[in-house]
C-alpha cells in the first residue's frame, strides 16, 4: 500500500525538472599559439583556456568583453559565453597569438 501511495504522489507531482546542462570547451595554449584558433559553441558554454606553454600568456577580448590576468604555466582562465556573436581574442604579451569564439544562436523547435 505504501509503494502505491508513493507512486501516486510521484505521478501527481508531474515530471521532475531536468537538471540544467552546461556546455564546456577547452583551448590549450601551447607553442606560442591557441590550440583552437576558431571555436564554435552554443550560448551558455564555458570556455576554459589552459596554459601549457613555458611563457606567461593572456586571453584578452579585442573589445574588452573578457580579460584574463597573466597565466603562468598550467594556470587556467574561464569565460561563459551567453550571447550569440563572434568574440575575437589575443594574447596581450604576444599579439600575434589570436583566436576567436563563435557563439551560434540556439535553434528553437529542435
mmCIF file of C-alpha atoms in Angstrom:
data_model
loop_
_atom_site.group_PDB
_atom_site.id
_atom_site.type_symbol
_atom_site.label_atom_id
_atom_site.label_comp_id
_atom_site.label_asym_id
_atom_site.label_seq_id
_atom_site.Cartn_x
_atom_site.Cartn_y
_atom_site.Cartn_z
ATOM 1 C CA UNK A 1 0.000 0.000 0.000
ATOM 2 C CA UNK A 2 2.830 2.394 0.881
ATOM 3 C CA UNK A 3 4.506 1.832 -2.538
ATOM 4 C CA UNK A 4 1.189 2.583 -4.228
ATOM 5 C CA UNK A 5 0.843 5.873 -2.327
ATOM 6 C CA UNK A 6 4.411 6.895 -3.192
ATOM 7 C CA UNK A 7 3.841 6.065 -6.867
ATOM 8 C CA UNK A 8 0.577 8.033 -6.880
ATOM 9 C CA UNK A 9 2.276 11.023 -5.256
ATOM 10 C CA UNK A 10 5.044 10.971 -7.867
ATOM 11 C CA UNK A 11 2.541 10.804 -10.701
ATOM 12 C CA UNK A 12 0.551 13.724 -9.305
ATOM 13 C CA UNK A 13 3.695 15.794 -8.842
ATOM 14 C CA UNK A 14 4.476 15.579 -12.569
ATOM 15 C CA UNK A 15 7.828 15.054 -14.240
ATOM 16 C CA UNK A 16 10.939 16.098 -12.374
ATOM 17 C CA UNK A 17 12.715 19.119 -13.768
ATOM 18 C CA UNK A 18 15.732 18.121 -15.797
ATOM 19 C CA UNK A 19 18.965 19.489 -14.377
ATOM 20 C CA UNK A 20 20.384 22.393 -16.340
ATOM 21 C CA UNK A 21 23.137 21.250 -18.644
ATOM 22 C CA UNK A 22 26.161 23.411 -19.110
ATOM 23 C CA UNK A 23 28.398 23.012 -22.076
ATOM 24 C CA UNK A 24 32.140 23.379 -21.809
ATOM 25 C CA UNK A 25 35.081 23.624 -24.166
ATOM 26 C CA UNK A 26 38.835 23.830 -23.691
ATOM 27 C CA UNK A 27 41.558 25.660 -25.566
ATOM 28 C CA UNK A 28 45.191 24.868 -24.873
ATOM 29 C CA UNK A 29 47.907 27.479 -25.072
ATOM 30 C CA UNK A 30 50.971 25.730 -26.438
ATOM 31 C CA UNK A 31 53.981 26.643 -28.603
ATOM 32 C CA UNK A 32 53.063 30.359 -28.709
ATOM 33 C CA UNK A 33 49.561 29.663 -30.039
ATOM 34 C CA UNK A 34 45.984 28.695 -29.199
ATOM 35 C CA UNK A 35 45.100 25.063 -30.000
ATOM 36 C CA UNK A 36 41.733 26.091 -31.479
ATOM 37 C CA UNK A 37 42.192 29.331 -33.423
ATOM 38 C CA UNK A 38 38.432 29.217 -34.119
ATOM 39 C CA UNK A 39 35.924 27.548 -31.803
ATOM 40 C CA UNK A 40 32.145 27.334 -32.341
ATOM 41 C CA UNK A 41 29.924 26.910 -29.258
ATOM 42 C CA UNK A 42 26.316 27.348 -28.095
ATOM 43 C CA UNK A 43 25.187 30.139 -25.754
ATOM 44 C CA UNK A 44 25.871 29.214 -22.138
ATOM 45 C CA UNK A 45 29.116 27.424 -22.941
ATOM 46 C CA UNK A 46 32.054 27.969 -20.619
ATOM 47 C CA UNK A 47 35.366 28.015 -22.442
ATOM 48 C CA UNK A 48 38.479 27.317 -20.399
ATOM 49 C CA UNK A 49 41.938 28.212 -21.645
ATOM 50 C CA UNK A 50 44.867 26.366 -20.054
ATOM 51 C CA UNK A 51 48.444 27.496 -20.458
ATOM 52 C CA UNK A 52 50.643 24.530 -21.387
ATOM 53 C CA UNK A 53 53.437 26.785 -22.620
ATOM 54 C CA UNK A 54 56.647 27.807 -20.860
ATOM 55 C CA UNK A 55 55.780 31.529 -21.104
ATOM 56 C CA UNK A 56 53.105 33.649 -19.449
ATOM 57 C CA UNK A 57 50.119 34.428 -21.718
ATOM 58 C CA UNK A 58 46.797 36.259 -21.548
ATOM 59 C CA UNK A 59 43.402 35.724 -23.127
ATOM 60 C CA UNK A 60 42.004 39.164 -23.950
ATOM 61 C CA UNK A 61 38.930 40.094 -25.961
ATOM 62 C CA UNK A 62 39.547 42.628 -28.719
ATOM 63 C CA UNK A 63 36.504 44.600 -27.476
ATOM 64 C CA UNK A 64 37.013 44.181 -23.696
ATOM 65 C CA UNK A 65 34.328 41.507 -23.243
ATOM 66 C CA UNK A 66 36.732 39.399 -21.179
ATOM 67 C CA UNK A 67 40.325 39.693 -19.998
ATOM 68 C CA UNK A 68 42.435 37.172 -18.163
ATOM 69 C CA UNK A 69 45.312 38.019 -15.907
ATOM 70 C CA UNK A 70 48.721 36.780 -16.983
ATOM 71 C CA UNK A 71 48.519 32.985 -16.981
ATOM 72 C CA UNK A 72 51.673 31.241 -15.862
ATOM 73 C CA UNK A 73 52.297 27.649 -16.987
ATOM 74 C CA UNK A 74 49.408 25.308 -16.024
ATOM 75 C CA UNK A 75 47.113 28.166 -14.960
ATOM 76 C CA UNK A 76 43.613 28.476 -16.440
ATOM 77 C CA UNK A 77 41.073 31.150 -17.317
ATOM 78 C CA UNK A 78 37.383 30.545 -17.986
ATOM 79 C CA UNK A 79 34.631 32.653 -19.504
ATOM 80 C CA UNK A 80 30.968 31.784 -20.104
ATOM 81 C CA UNK A 81 29.582 32.996 -23.428
ATOM 82 C CA UNK A 82 25.903 33.878 -23.070
ATOM 83 C CA UNK A 83 25.113 35.829 -26.233
ATOM 84 C CA UNK A 84 25.487 34.848 -29.905
ATOM 85 C CA UNK A 85 28.276 36.571 -31.784
ATOM 86 C CA UNK A 86 31.918 36.335 -32.759
ATOM 87 C CA UNK A 87 34.399 37.046 -29.993
ATOM 88 C CA UNK A 88 37.956 37.630 -31.167
ATOM 89 C CA UNK A 89 40.769 37.469 -28.651
ATOM 90 C CA UNK A 90 44.556 37.644 -28.428
ATOM 91 C CA UNK A 91 47.481 37.458 -26.008
ATOM 92 C CA UNK A 92 48.476 40.958 -24.909
ATOM 93 C CA UNK A 93 52.050 39.770 -24.355
ATOM 94 C CA UNK A 94 52.283 38.095 -27.779
ATOM 95 C CA UNK A 95 49.834 39.967 -30.079
ATOM 96 C CA UNK A 96 50.357 37.572 -32.996
ATOM 97 C CA UNK A 97 48.618 34.891 -30.907
ATOM 98 C CA UNK A 98 44.951 35.254 -31.880
ATOM 99 C CA UNK A 99 41.773 33.249 -31.776
ATOM 100 C CA UNK A 100 38.013 33.574 -31.866
ATOM 101 C CA UNK A 101 34.960 32.011 -30.305
ATOM 102 C CA UNK A 102 31.815 31.913 -32.431
ATOM 103 C CA UNK A 103 28.637 31.604 -30.375
ATOM 104 C CA UNK A 104 25.806 30.359 -32.584
ATOM 105 C CA UNK A 105 22.182 31.242 -31.876
ATOM 106 C CA UNK A 106 20.131 28.447 -30.325
ATOM 107 C CA UNK A 107 17.580 26.998 -32.678
ATOM 108 C CA UNK A 108 14.010 26.825 -31.469
ATOM 109 C CA UNK A 109 11.801 23.847 -32.181
ATOM 110 C CA UNK A 110 14.655 21.310 -32.131
#
